[in-house]
Short mmCIF file of C-alpha atoms and ligand atoms in Angstrom, two decimals:
data_model
loop_
_atom_site.label_atom_id
_atom_site.label_comp_id
_atom_site.label_asym_id
_atom_site.label_seq_id
_atom_site.Cartn_x
_atom_site.Cartn_y
_atom_site.Cartn_z
CA MET A 41 -59.49 -54.36 9.77
CA PHE A 42 -61.95 -52.71 12.19
CA THR A 43 -61.18 -52.54 15.92
CA ALA A 44 -61.52 -55.63 18.14
CA ALA A 45 -64.40 -53.83 19.87
CA THR A 46 -66.30 -53.67 16.56
CA TYR A 47 -66.14 -57.43 16.04
CA THR A 48 -66.92 -58.14 19.71
CA GLY A 49 -69.86 -55.75 19.49
CA ARG A 50 -71.22 -57.55 16.40
CA ARG A 51 -70.97 -60.94 18.12
CA ASN A 52 -72.61 -59.54 21.25
CA ALA A 53 -75.43 -58.17 19.11
CA LEU A 54 -75.83 -61.64 17.61
CA LYS A 55 -75.91 -63.16 21.09
CA SER A 56 -78.69 -60.76 22.08
CA LYS A 57 -81.02 -62.23 19.45
CA GLY A 58 -82.30 -64.99 21.73
CA LEU A 59 -80.75 -68.02 20.02
CA LYS A 60 -79.80 -71.12 22.01
CA GLY A 61 -77.04 -73.68 21.40
CA ILE A 62 -74.07 -72.85 19.19
CA ALA A 63 -73.53 -71.23 15.80
CA ILE A 64 -70.75 -72.44 13.56
CA PHE A 65 -69.13 -70.14 11.01
CA LEU A 66 -67.09 -71.62 8.18
CA GLY A 67 -64.38 -69.50 6.65
CA ASN A 68 -63.59 -69.99 2.98
CA ASN A 69 -60.67 -72.09 1.80
CA GLU A 70 -58.28 -71.74 -1.08
CA SER A 71 -60.07 -72.87 -4.22
CA ALA A 72 -58.21 -74.64 -7.04
CA MET A 73 -58.40 -73.19 -10.55
CA ASN A 74 -56.87 -75.94 -12.65
CA TYR A 75 -54.67 -77.85 -10.19
CA PRO A 76 -54.54 -77.73 -6.41
CA ASP A 77 -51.66 -75.31 -5.99
CA ASN A 78 -52.94 -72.89 -8.63
CA THR A 79 -55.73 -71.19 -6.77
CA TYR A 80 -58.23 -68.43 -7.47
CA HIS A 81 -57.66 -65.19 -5.65
CA PHE A 82 -58.68 -65.92 -2.06
CA ARG A 83 -61.95 -64.33 -0.95
CA GLN A 84 -63.01 -64.80 2.66
CA ASP A 85 -66.66 -65.55 3.43
CA SER A 86 -68.51 -62.31 4.18
CA ASN A 87 -70.29 -63.60 7.31
CA TYR A 88 -66.94 -64.74 8.65
CA LEU A 89 -65.49 -61.32 7.87
CA TYR A 90 -68.41 -59.58 9.55
CA PHE A 91 -68.19 -61.43 12.87
CA PHE A 92 -64.57 -62.61 12.97
CA GLY A 93 -62.73 -60.25 10.59
CA LEU A 94 -59.85 -62.62 9.79
CA ASP A 95 -59.07 -62.62 6.09
CA PHE A 96 -57.24 -65.95 5.79
CA PRO A 97 -58.16 -69.40 4.48
CA GLY A 98 -58.52 -72.47 6.70
CA LEU A 99 -60.51 -70.99 9.59
CA ALA A 100 -63.74 -71.79 11.39
CA ALA A 101 -65.42 -70.28 14.42
CA VAL A 102 -68.05 -71.05 17.01
CA VAL A 103 -70.32 -68.70 18.94
CA ASP A 104 -71.72 -70.37 22.06
CA PHE A 105 -75.05 -68.68 22.79
CA ASP A 106 -75.41 -70.41 26.15
CA SER A 107 -71.98 -69.62 27.66
CA GLY A 108 -71.40 -66.43 25.64
CA GLU A 109 -67.96 -67.66 24.52
CA ASP A 110 -66.41 -67.30 21.05
CA PHE A 111 -63.84 -69.68 19.58
CA ILE A 112 -61.64 -69.46 16.49
CA PHE A 113 -60.20 -72.62 14.98
CA GLY A 114 -57.21 -72.75 12.66
CA ASP A 115 -53.66 -73.98 12.32
CA ASP A 116 -50.50 -71.98 12.76
CA ALA A 117 -48.15 -71.92 9.79
CA THR A 118 -45.66 -74.75 9.40
CA LEU A 119 -42.07 -74.16 8.37
CA ALA A 120 -43.02 -75.24 4.84
CA ASP A 121 -45.78 -72.60 4.79
CA VAL A 122 -43.30 -69.95 5.90
CA ILE A 123 -40.83 -70.98 3.20
CA TRP A 124 -43.45 -70.49 0.47
CA MET A 125 -45.55 -67.68 1.93
CA GLY A 126 -43.22 -65.81 4.29
CA PRO A 127 -43.60 -65.23 8.03
CA GLN A 128 -47.16 -65.69 9.30
CA ILE A 129 -48.86 -64.20 12.36
CA PRO A 130 -49.78 -66.85 14.96
CA LEU A 131 -53.51 -67.58 15.25
CA LYS A 132 -53.63 -66.35 18.87
CA GLU A 133 -52.37 -62.96 17.78
CA LYS A 134 -54.75 -62.79 14.83
CA ALA A 135 -57.69 -63.75 17.04
CA ALA A 136 -56.81 -61.06 19.60
CA LYS A 137 -57.24 -58.45 16.86
CA VAL A 138 -60.93 -59.42 16.62
CA GLY A 139 -61.45 -59.71 20.37
CA VAL A 140 -61.32 -63.52 20.59
CA THR A 141 -59.11 -65.11 23.25
CA LYS A 142 -60.07 -68.76 22.78
CA THR A 143 -58.32 -70.40 19.84
CA ALA A 144 -57.68 -74.04 19.01
CA PRO A 145 -56.21 -76.14 16.20
CA TYR A 146 -58.55 -76.71 13.27
CA ALA A 147 -58.95 -80.39 14.15
CA ASP A 148 -60.65 -79.37 17.42
CA PHE A 149 -63.50 -77.73 15.49
CA ALA A 150 -65.04 -81.11 14.61
CA LYS A 151 -64.62 -82.26 18.22
CA VAL A 152 -66.46 -79.20 19.58
CA VAL A 153 -69.29 -79.67 17.09
CA ASP A 154 -69.43 -83.39 17.88
CA ASN A 155 -69.65 -82.66 21.59
CA ALA A 156 -72.48 -80.23 21.08
CA LYS A 157 -74.24 -82.84 18.94
CA LYS A 158 -73.85 -85.53 21.62
CA GLN A 159 -75.28 -83.14 24.21
CA GLY A 160 -78.31 -82.57 21.98
CA ARG A 161 -77.58 -78.86 21.64
CA THR A 162 -78.89 -76.89 18.66
CA ILE A 163 -76.18 -76.31 16.06
CA HIS A 164 -76.96 -73.31 13.87
CA PHE A 165 -75.21 -72.84 10.54
CA LEU A 166 -75.64 -70.51 7.57
CA PRO A 167 -76.26 -71.93 4.07
CA PRO A 168 -72.87 -72.78 2.58
CA TYR A 169 -72.47 -71.89 -1.11
CA ARG A 170 -69.11 -73.55 -1.83
CA GLY A 171 -68.82 -77.26 -2.45
CA ASP A 172 -66.11 -77.91 0.14
CA ASN A 173 -68.10 -76.24 2.89
CA LYS A 174 -71.26 -78.15 1.94
CA ILE A 175 -69.24 -81.35 2.28
CA LEU A 176 -67.83 -80.15 5.60
CA ILE A 177 -71.34 -79.57 7.01
CA HIS A 178 -72.27 -83.03 5.79
CA GLU A 179 -69.25 -84.52 7.55
CA LEU A 180 -69.85 -82.56 10.76
CA LEU A 181 -73.60 -83.02 11.03
CA GLY A 182 -74.42 -86.03 8.85
CA ILE A 183 -76.84 -84.07 6.65
CA PRO A 184 -76.85 -85.32 3.03
CA VAL A 185 -74.93 -82.84 0.85
CA SER A 186 -78.01 -82.23 -1.29
CA GLN A 187 -80.01 -81.19 1.79
CA VAL A 188 -77.43 -79.02 3.53
CA GLN A 189 -78.80 -75.72 2.16
CA GLU A 190 -82.38 -76.34 3.27
CA ASN A 191 -81.23 -77.39 6.75
CA ALA A 192 -79.48 -74.10 7.45
CA SER A 193 -80.75 -72.28 10.54
CA LEU A 194 -83.54 -69.83 9.77
CA PRO A 195 -83.21 -68.06 13.15
CA LEU A 196 -79.47 -67.55 12.52
CA ILE A 197 -80.12 -66.34 8.96
CA LYS A 198 -82.70 -63.84 10.23
CA ALA A 199 -80.42 -62.64 13.03
CA VAL A 200 -77.49 -62.12 10.64
CA VAL A 201 -79.65 -60.34 8.05
CA SER A 202 -81.01 -57.98 10.71
CA LEU A 203 -77.46 -57.05 11.76
CA ARG A 204 -75.74 -56.85 8.38
CA SER A 205 -78.59 -54.90 6.72
CA VAL A 206 -77.85 -51.76 8.74
CA LYS A 207 -74.38 -50.38 8.02
CA ASP A 208 -72.46 -48.43 10.66
CA ALA A 209 -70.24 -45.42 10.00
CA GLY A 210 -67.10 -47.57 9.62
CA GLU A 211 -68.78 -49.75 7.01
CA ILE A 212 -70.08 -46.74 5.10
CA ALA A 213 -66.55 -45.28 5.08
CA GLU A 214 -65.32 -48.57 3.55
CA ILE A 215 -68.06 -48.47 0.91
CA GLU A 216 -67.09 -44.88 0.11
CA LYS A 217 -63.50 -46.08 -0.45
CA ALA A 218 -64.80 -48.70 -2.87
CA CYS A 219 -66.88 -45.99 -4.55
CA ALA A 220 -63.81 -43.77 -5.02
CA VAL A 221 -62.08 -46.61 -6.89
CA GLY A 222 -65.28 -47.33 -8.82
CA TYR A 223 -65.39 -43.69 -9.88
CA GLN A 224 -61.91 -43.96 -11.39
CA MET A 225 -62.85 -47.20 -13.13
CA HIS A 226 -65.86 -45.62 -14.80
CA VAL A 227 -64.27 -42.33 -15.79
CA THR A 228 -61.40 -44.29 -17.34
CA ALA A 229 -63.84 -46.52 -19.26
CA MET A 230 -65.64 -43.44 -20.59
CA LYS A 231 -62.41 -41.83 -21.74
CA MET A 232 -61.45 -45.03 -23.57
CA ALA A 233 -64.81 -45.35 -25.35
CA LEU A 234 -63.47 -44.44 -28.76
CA PRO A 235 -63.90 -46.20 -32.12
CA GLY A 236 -61.13 -48.77 -32.74
CA GLU A 237 -60.62 -49.52 -29.04
CA TRP A 238 -61.21 -53.07 -27.81
CA GLU A 239 -63.80 -53.82 -25.14
CA GLN A 240 -61.29 -56.19 -23.56
CA ARG A 241 -58.64 -53.50 -23.22
CA ILE A 242 -61.10 -51.26 -21.38
CA ALA A 243 -62.25 -54.13 -19.13
CA GLY A 244 -58.65 -55.07 -18.38
CA THR A 245 -57.63 -51.50 -17.68
CA ILE A 246 -60.44 -50.86 -15.22
CA GLU A 247 -59.94 -54.24 -13.55
CA GLY A 248 -56.36 -53.11 -13.01
CA ILE A 249 -57.62 -49.90 -11.41
CA ALA A 250 -59.66 -51.99 -8.96
CA MET A 251 -56.61 -54.07 -8.08
CA SER A 252 -54.34 -51.07 -7.76
CA GLY A 253 -56.91 -49.59 -5.37
CA GLY A 254 -56.00 -52.32 -2.89
CA GLY A 255 -58.89 -54.71 -3.42
CA MET A 256 -60.27 -56.47 -6.43
CA THR A 257 -63.42 -56.06 -8.47
CA ALA A 258 -66.61 -56.56 -6.50
CA PHE A 259 -67.88 -58.89 -9.28
CA PRO A 260 -66.74 -59.87 -12.75
CA ILE A 261 -66.89 -56.76 -14.93
CA ILE A 262 -69.89 -56.39 -17.21
CA LEU A 263 -68.78 -54.38 -20.24
CA SER A 264 -70.19 -54.66 -23.72
CA GLN A 265 -71.71 -52.87 -26.67
CA ASN A 266 -74.34 -55.61 -26.49
CA GLY A 267 -75.75 -54.09 -23.35
CA GLU A 268 -79.13 -55.67 -24.01
CA THR A 269 -77.58 -58.81 -22.46
CA LEU A 270 -77.93 -57.82 -18.83
CA HIS A 271 -74.83 -59.51 -17.45
CA ASN A 272 -72.58 -59.56 -20.50
CA HIS A 273 -69.05 -60.69 -19.65
CA ASN A 274 -67.99 -61.05 -23.28
CA HIS A 275 -65.54 -58.26 -24.12
CA SER A 276 -64.39 -59.47 -27.52
CA GLN A 277 -65.65 -56.67 -29.77
CA LEU A 278 -63.99 -53.68 -31.33
CA LEU A 279 -65.71 -50.41 -30.44
CA GLU A 280 -67.74 -48.94 -33.27
CA LYS A 281 -68.80 -45.32 -33.57
CA GLY A 282 -72.49 -44.89 -32.90
CA ARG A 283 -72.89 -47.87 -30.59
CA LEU A 284 -73.52 -47.74 -26.85
CA LEU A 285 -71.11 -49.21 -24.35
CA ILE A 286 -72.51 -50.43 -21.03
CA THR A 287 -70.01 -50.67 -18.18
CA ASP A 288 -71.29 -52.23 -14.95
CA ALA A 289 -68.36 -52.47 -12.59
CA GLY A 290 -67.26 -51.83 -9.04
CA ALA A 291 -64.40 -52.39 -6.68
CA GLU A 292 -63.95 -53.96 -3.28
CA SER A 293 -62.26 -51.97 -0.54
CA ALA A 294 -59.37 -53.65 1.26
CA LEU A 295 -61.91 -54.84 3.85
CA HIS A 296 -64.10 -56.24 1.05
CA TYR A 297 -66.93 -53.71 0.99
CA ALA A 298 -68.30 -53.20 -2.51
CA SER A 299 -69.21 -50.49 -4.97
CA ASP A 300 -71.41 -51.17 -7.98
CA PHE A 301 -71.92 -48.53 -10.67
CA THR A 302 -73.23 -48.68 -14.22
CA ARG A 303 -72.81 -46.08 -16.90
CA THR A 304 -73.65 -46.15 -20.58
CA THR A 305 -71.37 -44.27 -22.96
CA PRO A 306 -71.81 -43.50 -26.66
CA VAL A 307 -68.76 -44.77 -28.50
CA GLY A 308 -67.02 -41.73 -29.94
CA GLY A 309 -68.71 -39.40 -27.47
CA LYS A 310 -71.97 -38.29 -29.05
CA PHE A 311 -75.39 -39.77 -28.35
CA THR A 312 -77.64 -39.98 -31.41
CA THR A 313 -81.08 -38.41 -30.97
CA LYS A 314 -82.63 -41.86 -30.63
CA GLN A 315 -80.08 -42.88 -27.99
CA ARG A 316 -80.38 -39.61 -26.14
CA GLU A 317 -84.16 -39.92 -25.89
CA ILE A 318 -83.89 -43.34 -24.27
CA TYR A 319 -80.94 -42.24 -22.14
CA ASP A 320 -82.87 -39.35 -20.65
CA ILE A 321 -85.77 -41.64 -19.72
CA VAL A 322 -83.38 -43.97 -17.85
CA LEU A 323 -81.74 -41.01 -16.13
CA ALA A 324 -85.16 -39.65 -15.11
CA ALA A 325 -85.98 -43.11 -13.74
CA ASN A 326 -82.72 -43.21 -11.77
CA ASN A 327 -83.23 -39.68 -10.40
CA THR A 328 -86.82 -40.49 -9.47
CA ALA A 329 -85.67 -43.48 -7.44
CA THR A 330 -83.07 -41.38 -5.60
CA SER A 331 -85.70 -38.78 -4.76
CA LEU A 332 -88.15 -41.42 -3.46
CA ILE A 333 -85.69 -43.35 -1.30
CA LYS A 334 -86.26 -42.68 2.41
CA PRO A 335 -86.91 -44.70 5.55
CA GLY A 336 -90.33 -46.33 5.70
CA VAL A 337 -91.00 -46.63 1.96
CA THR A 338 -90.93 -50.09 0.43
CA TYR A 339 -88.36 -50.65 -2.29
CA LEU A 340 -91.08 -52.47 -4.20
CA SER A 341 -93.05 -49.22 -4.39
CA VAL A 342 -89.95 -47.33 -5.59
CA HIS A 343 -89.39 -50.02 -8.24
CA LEU A 344 -92.98 -49.67 -9.45
CA GLU A 345 -92.79 -45.85 -9.57
CA VAL A 346 -89.61 -46.15 -11.62
CA ALA A 347 -91.38 -48.60 -13.93
CA LYS A 348 -94.03 -45.92 -14.47
CA VAL A 349 -91.41 -43.30 -15.36
CA ILE A 350 -90.01 -45.76 -17.91
CA ALA A 351 -93.44 -46.68 -19.31
CA SER A 352 -94.50 -43.07 -19.55
CA GLY A 353 -91.25 -42.08 -21.28
CA LEU A 354 -91.60 -44.95 -23.74
CA LYS A 355 -95.21 -43.98 -24.36
CA SER A 356 -94.11 -40.46 -25.24
CA LEU A 357 -91.76 -41.97 -27.84
CA GLY A 358 -94.54 -44.15 -29.23
CA LEU A 359 -93.03 -47.45 -28.06
CA MET A 360 -95.75 -48.04 -25.46
CA LYS A 361 -99.41 -47.06 -25.42
CA GLY A 362 -102.47 -47.10 -23.18
CA ASP A 363 -102.77 -46.23 -19.52
CA VAL A 364 -99.35 -46.13 -17.84
CA ASP A 365 -100.56 -47.38 -14.45
CA GLU A 366 -102.40 -50.27 -16.11
CA ALA A 367 -99.36 -51.06 -18.26
CA VAL A 368 -97.15 -51.33 -15.18
CA LYS A 369 -99.78 -53.32 -13.29
CA ASN A 370 -99.74 -55.80 -16.18
CA GLY A 371 -95.95 -55.88 -16.29
CA ALA A 372 -95.77 -54.45 -19.82
CA HIS A 373 -92.75 -52.26 -18.94
CA ALA A 374 -90.76 -55.47 -18.38
CA LEU A 375 -90.32 -55.92 -22.13
CA PHE A 376 -87.86 -53.03 -21.79
CA PHE A 377 -86.99 -53.14 -18.06
CA PRO A 378 -86.93 -56.85 -17.26
CA HIS A 379 -85.03 -56.68 -13.96
CA GLY A 380 -85.37 -55.25 -10.48
CA LEU A 381 -84.45 -51.71 -9.51
CA GLY A 382 -81.68 -52.77 -7.17
CA HIS A 383 -80.34 -54.77 -4.29
CA MET A 384 -78.64 -54.37 -0.95
CA MET A 385 -74.88 -53.81 -1.08
CA GLY A 386 -72.20 -54.20 1.57
CA LEU A 387 -69.64 -56.93 2.11
CA ASP A 388 -71.19 -58.59 -0.93
CA VAL A 389 -72.17 -56.67 -4.01
CA HIS A 390 -75.53 -58.46 -3.79
CA ASP A 391 -75.38 -58.27 -0.04
CA MET A 392 -76.11 -61.51 1.82
CA GLU A 393 -77.48 -63.22 -1.28
CA ASP A 394 -75.92 -66.43 0.11
CA LEU A 395 -78.45 -66.26 2.97
CA GLY A 396 -81.42 -66.36 0.59
CA GLN A 397 -83.00 -63.41 -1.18
CA ILE A 398 -86.36 -64.06 0.43
CA HIS A 399 -84.85 -63.37 3.85
CA VAL A 400 -82.74 -60.40 2.76
CA GLY A 401 -85.12 -58.52 0.53
CA PHE A 402 -88.56 -59.51 1.74
CA ASP A 403 -90.51 -60.08 4.94
CA GLU A 404 -94.00 -61.00 6.16
CA GLU A 405 -95.34 -57.69 4.87
CA ILE A 406 -93.66 -57.49 1.45
CA GLN A 407 -93.44 -60.72 -0.49
CA PRO A 408 -91.84 -61.23 -3.91
CA VAL A 409 -94.11 -60.45 -6.85
CA ASN A 410 -94.67 -63.38 -9.15
CA GLN A 411 -94.56 -61.47 -12.44
CA PHE A 412 -91.94 -61.39 -15.20
CA GLY A 413 -89.59 -58.46 -14.56
CA THR A 414 -90.66 -57.42 -11.06
CA GLY A 415 -90.13 -61.07 -10.08
CA TYR A 416 -86.38 -60.42 -10.38
CA LEU A 417 -86.50 -57.65 -7.78
CA ARG A 418 -83.99 -58.56 -5.06
CA LEU A 419 -85.21 -56.06 -2.47
CA GLY A 420 -88.82 -55.16 -1.83
CA ARG A 421 -89.17 -54.46 1.88
CA ARG A 422 -89.36 -51.19 3.80
CA LEU A 423 -86.15 -49.19 3.86
CA GLN A 424 -84.38 -48.31 7.09
CA PRO A 425 -81.64 -45.80 7.86
CA GLY A 426 -78.27 -47.49 7.31
CA PHE A 427 -79.39 -49.65 4.40
CA VAL A 428 -77.09 -49.35 1.38
CA ILE A 429 -78.87 -50.14 -1.86
CA THR A 430 -78.31 -49.83 -5.56
CA ASN A 431 -80.50 -47.82 -7.91
CA GLU A 432 -80.12 -49.30 -11.37
CA PRO A 433 -82.98 -48.84 -13.82
CA GLY A 434 -82.44 -49.68 -17.47
CA ILE A 435 -84.08 -49.90 -20.88
CA TYR A 436 -83.05 -52.70 -23.21
CA PHE A 437 -84.10 -54.00 -26.60
CA ILE A 438 -83.66 -57.76 -26.30
CA PRO A 439 -84.39 -59.48 -29.64
CA ALA A 440 -85.39 -62.85 -28.16
CA LEU A 441 -87.80 -61.22 -25.73
CA ILE A 442 -89.30 -58.91 -28.37
CA ASP A 443 -89.77 -61.91 -30.70
CA LYS A 444 -91.61 -63.87 -28.01
CA TRP A 445 -93.90 -61.05 -26.91
CA GLN A 446 -94.62 -60.09 -30.52
CA ALA A 447 -95.41 -63.68 -31.54
CA GLU A 448 -97.57 -64.36 -28.49
CA LYS A 449 -99.08 -60.84 -28.43
CA ILE A 450 -98.05 -60.47 -24.78
CA ASN A 451 -99.22 -57.11 -23.43
CA ALA A 452 -100.07 -56.15 -27.02
CA GLY A 453 -102.50 -53.53 -25.70
CA PHE A 454 -99.59 -51.61 -24.21
CA ILE A 455 -96.79 -52.13 -26.76
CA ASN A 456 -96.40 -50.73 -30.28
CA PHE A 457 -94.47 -53.62 -31.75
CA ASP A 458 -94.02 -51.89 -35.12
CA LYS A 459 -92.25 -49.04 -33.37
CA VAL A 460 -90.22 -51.47 -31.22
CA ASP A 461 -88.94 -53.06 -34.45
CA GLU A 462 -87.23 -49.76 -35.27
CA TYR A 463 -85.09 -50.19 -32.11
CA ARG A 464 -83.74 -53.66 -32.86
CA GLY A 465 -79.96 -53.44 -32.62
CA PHE A 466 -80.17 -50.49 -30.22
CA GLY A 467 -78.55 -52.41 -27.33
CA GLY A 468 -79.35 -51.25 -23.83
CA ILE A 469 -78.92 -48.46 -21.34
CA ARG A 470 -78.50 -48.86 -17.57
CA ILE A 471 -77.54 -46.22 -15.00
CA GLU A 472 -76.58 -47.41 -11.53
CA ASP A 473 -75.69 -45.51 -8.37
CA ASP A 474 -75.20 -46.70 -4.78
CA ILE A 475 -77.43 -45.07 -2.19
CA LEU A 476 -77.28 -44.84 1.59
CA VAL A 477 -80.67 -44.60 3.26
CA THR A 478 -80.30 -41.75 5.77
CA GLU A 479 -82.68 -40.64 8.55
CA THR A 480 -84.52 -38.40 6.10
CA GLY A 481 -83.87 -39.64 2.57
CA GLY A 482 -81.19 -41.13 0.36
CA ARG A 483 -77.61 -40.06 -0.23
CA ILE A 484 -75.61 -41.11 -3.29
CA LEU A 485 -72.42 -42.71 -2.02
CA GLY A 486 -69.10 -41.48 -3.36
CA GLU A 487 -68.74 -38.61 -5.78
CA ARG A 488 -71.42 -39.26 -8.38
CA VAL A 489 -69.88 -40.69 -11.52
CA PRO A 490 -70.61 -38.31 -14.43
CA VAL A 491 -74.15 -39.14 -15.45
CA THR A 492 -75.85 -36.53 -17.61
CA ALA A 493 -75.51 -37.02 -21.35
CA GLU A 494 -73.52 -33.78 -21.58
CA GLU A 495 -71.11 -34.78 -18.79
CA ILE A 496 -70.43 -38.13 -20.43
CA GLU A 497 -70.02 -36.66 -23.91
CA ARG A 498 -67.53 -34.12 -22.57
CA LEU A 499 -65.48 -36.85 -20.88
CA VAL A 500 -65.24 -39.04 -23.96
CA ILE A 501 -64.36 -36.25 -26.35
CA GLY A 502 -61.87 -34.82 -23.83
N1 LIG B 1776 -73.38 -55.87 -10.83
C1 LIG B 1776 -74.56 -56.57 -11.09
C2 LIG B 1776 -75.67 -55.78 -10.62
O1 LIG B 1776 -75.67 -54.60 -10.83
O2 LIG B 1776 -76.54 -56.26 -9.97
MN1 LIG B 1777 -74.00 -53.35 -11.24
MN1 LIG B 1778 -76.14 -53.73 -8.94
#
């Protein structure tokens, strides 16, 4: 946990944003897997963690913008709780650790909200993403469950995004801890990438590394020889020599800050010429992004430059044709690179995605692009020092997408479909690093996971 002054400072910064009325913050609750007492691993809400730091279920909080007071609501453990879960710290003591002196039983939360409602005060809330918290907002404020999301407070969302987007030194240190665990996860996966090994055994081993690092994974592990499926959570295959294994995985630090790396490893440790040619284009794209990242540039422009590196590399291999700038303008690269270059990362791996991507990644100046591929970009706006972002270009050969574009002659002026046919069954390659935007450029966070083809080959072969 950070110091009480850190949490008080964050709440004071929120109070300086000019909002009136109160803001309510809902912590997460235990969530049942298959019966009420068999719960998923508890994960506190990231906004609650950011402002109130307490990593326990059954909590809520209020920030009163008019009086400047903060309140935490929750119940102290009963004897039954202590019997099953051991001694628990009283709420007052927990709250003191985050600089809050005013605490009350959970039942008082509804009374405080009801009072504010009766007085006609504005009640700000963030968009809840869990069913129980949507129902709770409905019960507190009378908003139909189906309309809770759209009634969330835009001023509060914008205030929170402006604060959480810029990471301080303590947060960066946490992310670096998550990166150190992520490094071990990836190096281990590379060393295990041998014919006859099971994908599941690698996924399980590296998930264990995340847990033994003191946190858990930052998101369900993506690990597959069918890397052309962007978020492939199926790990049921036996590793075969000559195939490519994509591993997209990261850890959470004990304070829940994320890392998110992707590496692509040739099973058995040797890239074929065809694989190596594509690999080096993706690596050039990744390195280009790192070199372009600096304050003031838009991430949309970095994404589009990276798309040009990919299109130009694919043109040199005969997979694309025509003018590279025109190809990218028309979105032709998206047959191979159908996703965005990256996203913000922090307390969430896709940081603040619960608050709405439009508010996190875009602004009045930079709006989302309505085009296949670039339309999936989660971050387009100008970069600022303290932003932590991912850099994750890829090239994939997705049969269903190739079939559609071929049949409908989509971007046929820029694609050599006959050549593309030779790459069916290739899979995909993605390379992902985490980058801190500094005052002058971008710094790769953590020790960079081995990334050149030679480094990876050496690791696998041992
Ligand atoms: N871990 C999913 C992603 O890279 O966005
Ligand atoms: Mn990833
Ligand atoms: Mn990512």
